[in-house]
């Protein structure tokens, strides 16, 4: 039985190596982000439902200033490898550290707006730059 176990492990490792070599850079980054979310104890964005209180993590892909109802709003797209959501800080024009490529953990209540998941004024924690 142990001989069978030994022969299965290299095949598994070899298969994973082949998978990594044949995967695109985007697929590898998505898998890494999903693993990071799991290790941080966060909910995958694709599993978030409307009105659910969540803690998510990922990388900011876009950051823009877009007024909402005449009020300044800083909007960012957070991607965790499974899906994306919009993070919106109402009444803010800029927040130090909120920039494309930055990783963060955000928590709050999910809303749906125009078919997209949104977190308004979330609690957030910037991930250390050394972990990026």
PDB file of C-alpha atoms in Angstrom:
ATOM      1  CA  UNK A   1       0.000   0.000   0.000  1.00  0.00           C
ATOM      2  CA  UNK A   2       2.799   2.438   0.774  1.00  0.00           C
ATOM      3  CA  UNK A   3       4.357   1.762  -2.656  1.00  0.00           C
ATOM      4  CA  UNK A   4       1.061   2.858  -4.260  1.00  0.00           C
ATOM      5  CA  UNK A   5       1.026   5.997  -2.143  1.00  0.00           C
ATOM      6  CA  UNK A   6       4.593   6.832  -3.163  1.00  0.00           C
ATOM      7  CA  UNK A   7       3.812   6.420  -6.851  1.00  0.00           C
ATOM      8  CA  UNK A   8       0.709   8.633  -6.549  1.00  0.00           C
ATOM      9  CA  UNK A   9       2.528  11.589  -4.948  1.00  0.00           C
ATOM     10  CA  UNK A  10       5.049  12.150  -7.770  1.00  0.00           C
ATOM     11  CA  UNK A  11       2.239  11.832 -10.331  1.00  0.00           C
ATOM     12  CA  UNK A  12       0.282  14.483  -8.388  1.00  0.00           C
ATOM     13  CA  UNK A  13       3.295  16.765  -8.143  1.00  0.00           C
ATOM     14  CA  UNK A  14       4.128  16.200 -11.793  1.00  0.00           C
ATOM     15  CA  UNK A  15       0.529  16.937 -12.792  1.00  0.00           C
ATOM     16  CA  UNK A  16       0.516  20.183 -10.750  1.00  0.00           C
ATOM     17  CA  UNK A  17       3.816  21.203 -12.378  1.00  0.00           C
ATOM     18  CA  UNK A  18       2.379  20.555 -15.844  1.00  0.00           C
ATOM     19  CA  UNK A  19      -0.754  22.514 -14.926  1.00  0.00           C
ATOM     20  CA  UNK A  20       1.331  25.486 -13.768  1.00  0.00           C
ATOM     21  CA  UNK A  21       3.467  25.418 -16.909  1.00  0.00           C
ATOM     22  CA  UNK A  22       0.443  25.292 -19.202  1.00  0.00           C
ATOM     23  CA  UNK A  23      -1.556  27.967 -17.329  1.00  0.00           C
ATOM     24  CA  UNK A  24      -1.596  31.590 -18.398  1.00  0.00           C
ATOM     25  CA  UNK A  25      -0.143  34.316 -16.183  1.00  0.00           C
ATOM     26  CA  UNK A  26      -3.680  35.572 -15.442  1.00  0.00           C
ATOM     27  CA  UNK A  27      -4.808  32.087 -14.334  1.00  0.00           C
ATOM     28  CA  UNK A  28      -1.785  31.775 -12.046  1.00  0.00           C
ATOM     29  CA  UNK A  29      -2.421  35.201 -10.495  1.00  0.00           C
ATOM     30  CA  UNK A  30      -6.105  34.342  -9.979  1.00  0.00           C
ATOM     31  CA  UNK A  31      -5.215  31.069  -8.264  1.00  0.00           C
ATOM     32  CA  UNK A  32      -2.698  32.877  -6.040  1.00  0.00           C
ATOM     33  CA  UNK A  33      -5.254  35.551  -5.071  1.00  0.00           C
ATOM     34  CA  UNK A  34      -7.871  32.885  -4.251  1.00  0.00           C
ATOM     35  CA  UNK A  35      -5.361  31.014  -2.082  1.00  0.00           C
ATOM     36  CA  UNK A  36      -4.475  34.295  -0.331  1.00  0.00           C
ATOM     37  CA  UNK A  37      -8.176  34.952   0.387  1.00  0.00           C
ATOM     38  CA  UNK A  38      -8.595  31.474   1.850  1.00  0.00           C
ATOM     39  CA  UNK A  39      -5.469  31.833   4.030  1.00  0.00           C
ATOM     40  CA  UNK A  40      -6.726  35.211   5.332  1.00  0.00           C
ATOM     41  CA  UNK A  41     -10.066  33.655   6.339  1.00  0.00           C
ATOM     42  CA  UNK A  42     -12.001  35.787   3.850  1.00  0.00           C
ATOM     43  CA  UNK A  43     -15.054  35.042   1.748  1.00  0.00           C
ATOM     44  CA  UNK A  44     -14.469  34.610  -1.978  1.00  0.00           C
ATOM     45  CA  UNK A  45     -16.119  37.490  -3.825  1.00  0.00           C
ATOM     46  CA  UNK A  46     -17.966  35.087  -6.136  1.00  0.00           C
ATOM     47  CA  UNK A  47     -19.655  33.616  -3.017  1.00  0.00           C
ATOM     48  CA  UNK A  48     -20.895  36.990  -1.698  1.00  0.00           C
ATOM     49  CA  UNK A  49     -24.651  37.582  -1.791  1.00  0.00           C
ATOM     50  CA  UNK A  50     -26.704  40.765  -1.602  1.00  0.00           C
ATOM     51  CA  UNK A  51     -27.077  42.182   1.945  1.00  0.00           C
ATOM     52  CA  UNK A  52     -24.499  39.731   3.345  1.00  0.00           C
ATOM     53  CA  UNK A  53     -21.882  41.012   5.807  1.00  0.00           C
ATOM     54  CA  UNK A  54     -18.514  39.891   4.462  1.00  0.00           C
ATOM     55  CA  UNK A  55     -14.764  40.146   4.835  1.00  0.00           C
ATOM     56  CA  UNK A  56     -12.972  39.991   1.480  1.00  0.00           C
ATOM     57  CA  UNK A  57      -9.428  40.482   0.271  1.00  0.00           C
ATOM     58  CA  UNK A  58      -7.822  41.051  -3.093  1.00  0.00           C
ATOM     59  CA  UNK A  59      -5.957  43.477  -5.295  1.00  0.00           C
ATOM     60  CA  UNK A  60      -7.243  46.882  -6.361  1.00  0.00           C
ATOM     61  CA  UNK A  61      -7.367  46.965 -10.152  1.00  0.00           C
ATOM     62  CA  UNK A  62      -8.854  50.413 -10.859  1.00  0.00           C
ATOM     63  CA  UNK A  63      -9.272  53.491  -8.660  1.00  0.00           C
ATOM     64  CA  UNK A  64     -11.376  56.438  -9.868  1.00  0.00           C
ATOM     65  CA  UNK A  65     -13.067  59.533  -8.518  1.00  0.00           C
ATOM     66  CA  UNK A  66     -16.723  59.412  -9.553  1.00  0.00           C
ATOM     67  CA  UNK A  67     -19.345  61.677  -7.982  1.00  0.00           C
ATOM     68  CA  UNK A  68     -22.578  60.020  -6.808  1.00  0.00           C
ATOM     69  CA  UNK A  69     -25.629  62.260  -6.445  1.00  0.00           C
ATOM     70  CA  UNK A  70     -23.368  65.320  -6.345  1.00  0.00           C
ATOM     71  CA  UNK A  71     -21.163  63.876  -3.575  1.00  0.00           C
ATOM     72  CA  UNK A  72     -17.518  62.970  -4.287  1.00  0.00           C
ATOM     73  CA  UNK A  73     -16.928  59.217  -4.211  1.00  0.00           C
ATOM     74  CA  UNK A  74     -13.677  57.295  -4.460  1.00  0.00           C
ATOM     75  CA  UNK A  75     -14.352  54.003  -6.254  1.00  0.00           C
ATOM     76  CA  UNK A  76     -12.030  51.036  -6.592  1.00  0.00           C
ATOM     77  CA  UNK A  77     -12.422  47.607  -8.156  1.00  0.00           C
ATOM     78  CA  UNK A  78     -11.251  44.807  -5.834  1.00  0.00           C
ATOM     79  CA  UNK A  79     -10.386  41.475  -7.501  1.00  0.00           C
ATOM     80  CA  UNK A  80      -9.726  38.252  -5.584  1.00  0.00           C
ATOM     81  CA  UNK A  81      -9.222  35.787  -8.440  1.00  0.00           C
ATOM     82  CA  UNK A  82     -12.824  34.545  -8.367  1.00  0.00           C
ATOM     83  CA  UNK A  83     -14.713  37.776  -9.130  1.00  0.00           C
ATOM     84  CA  UNK A  84     -14.577  41.544  -8.640  1.00  0.00           C
ATOM     85  CA  UNK A  85     -16.533  44.006  -6.556  1.00  0.00           C
ATOM     86  CA  UNK A  86     -16.648  47.778  -6.308  1.00  0.00           C
ATOM     87  CA  UNK A  87     -15.461  49.415  -3.107  1.00  0.00           C
ATOM     88  CA  UNK A  88     -16.887  52.936  -2.688  1.00  0.00           C
ATOM     89  CA  UNK A  89     -15.932  55.563  -0.120  1.00  0.00           C
ATOM     90  CA  UNK A  90     -18.566  58.303  -0.202  1.00  0.00           C
ATOM     91  CA  UNK A  91     -17.424  61.862   0.496  1.00  0.00           C
ATOM     92  CA  UNK A  92     -13.766  61.039  -0.230  1.00  0.00           C
ATOM     93  CA  UNK A  93     -11.657  62.328  -3.086  1.00  0.00           C
ATOM     94  CA  UNK A  94      -8.554  60.333  -2.180  1.00  0.00           C
ATOM     95  CA  UNK A  95      -7.291  57.950   0.502  1.00  0.00           C
ATOM     96  CA  UNK A  96      -3.578  57.447   1.078  1.00  0.00           C
ATOM     97  CA  UNK A  97      -2.577  53.923   0.023  1.00  0.00           C
ATOM     98  CA  UNK A  98      -5.687  53.291  -2.087  1.00  0.00           C
ATOM     99  CA  UNK A  99      -4.091  52.842  -5.495  1.00  0.00           C
ATOM    100  CA  UNK A 100      -4.087  50.264  -8.300  1.00  0.00           C
ATOM    101  CA  UNK A 101      -2.057  47.165  -7.497  1.00  0.00           C
ATOM    102  CA  UNK A 102      -2.441  47.504  -3.717  1.00  0.00           C
ATOM    103  CA  UNK A 103      -3.766  44.536  -1.749  1.00  0.00           C
ATOM    104  CA  UNK A 104      -6.272  45.089   1.017  1.00  0.00           C
ATOM    105  CA  UNK A 105      -8.833  43.419   3.249  1.00  0.00           C
ATOM    106  CA  UNK A 106     -12.280  45.054   3.314  1.00  0.00           C
ATOM    107  CA  UNK A 107     -15.349  44.258   5.374  1.00  0.00           C
ATOM    108  CA  UNK A 108     -18.918  45.479   5.300  1.00  0.00           C
ATOM    109  CA  UNK A 109     -22.350  44.718   3.866  1.00  0.00           C
ATOM    110  CA  UNK A 110     -22.599  43.782   0.204  1.00  0.00           C
ATOM    111  CA  UNK A 111     -25.073  45.706  -1.954  1.00  0.00           C
ATOM    112  CA  UNK A 112     -26.009  45.037  -5.557  1.00  0.00           C
ATOM    113  CA  UNK A 113     -25.928  48.010  -7.932  1.00  0.00           C
ATOM    114  CA  UNK A 114     -26.518  47.596 -11.669  1.00  0.00           C
ATOM    115  CA  UNK A 115     -25.717  43.867 -11.381  1.00  0.00           C
ATOM    116  CA  UNK A 116     -22.388  44.390  -9.575  1.00  0.00           C
ATOM    117  CA  UNK A 117     -21.410  43.720  -5.974  1.00  0.00           C
ATOM    118  CA  UNK A 118     -20.578  46.918  -4.046  1.00  0.00           C
ATOM    119  CA  UNK A 119     -19.167  47.642  -0.578  1.00  0.00           C
ATOM    120  CA  UNK A 120     -19.970  51.181   0.556  1.00  0.00           C
ATOM    121  CA  UNK A 121     -17.673  52.832   3.140  1.00  0.00           C
ATOM    122  CA  UNK A 122     -16.099  49.535   4.226  1.00  0.00           C
ATOM    123  CA  UNK A 123     -13.723  48.983   7.075  1.00  0.00           C
ATOM    124  CA  UNK A 124     -10.430  48.220   5.402  1.00  0.00           C
ATOM    125  CA  UNK A 125      -6.885  47.192   6.151  1.00  0.00           C
ATOM    126  CA  UNK A 126      -4.071  47.794   3.686  1.00  0.00           C
ATOM    127  CA  UNK A 127      -1.843  44.744   3.276  1.00  0.00           C
ATOM    128  CA  UNK A 128       1.870  45.373   3.892  1.00  0.00           C
ATOM    129  CA  UNK A 129       3.776  46.200   0.725  1.00  0.00           C
ATOM    130  CA  UNK A 130       6.243  43.355   1.380  1.00  0.00           C
ATOM    131  CA  UNK A 131       3.419  40.804   0.956  1.00  0.00           C
ATOM    132  CA  UNK A 132       2.590  41.885  -2.587  1.00  0.00           C
TER     133      UNK A 132
END
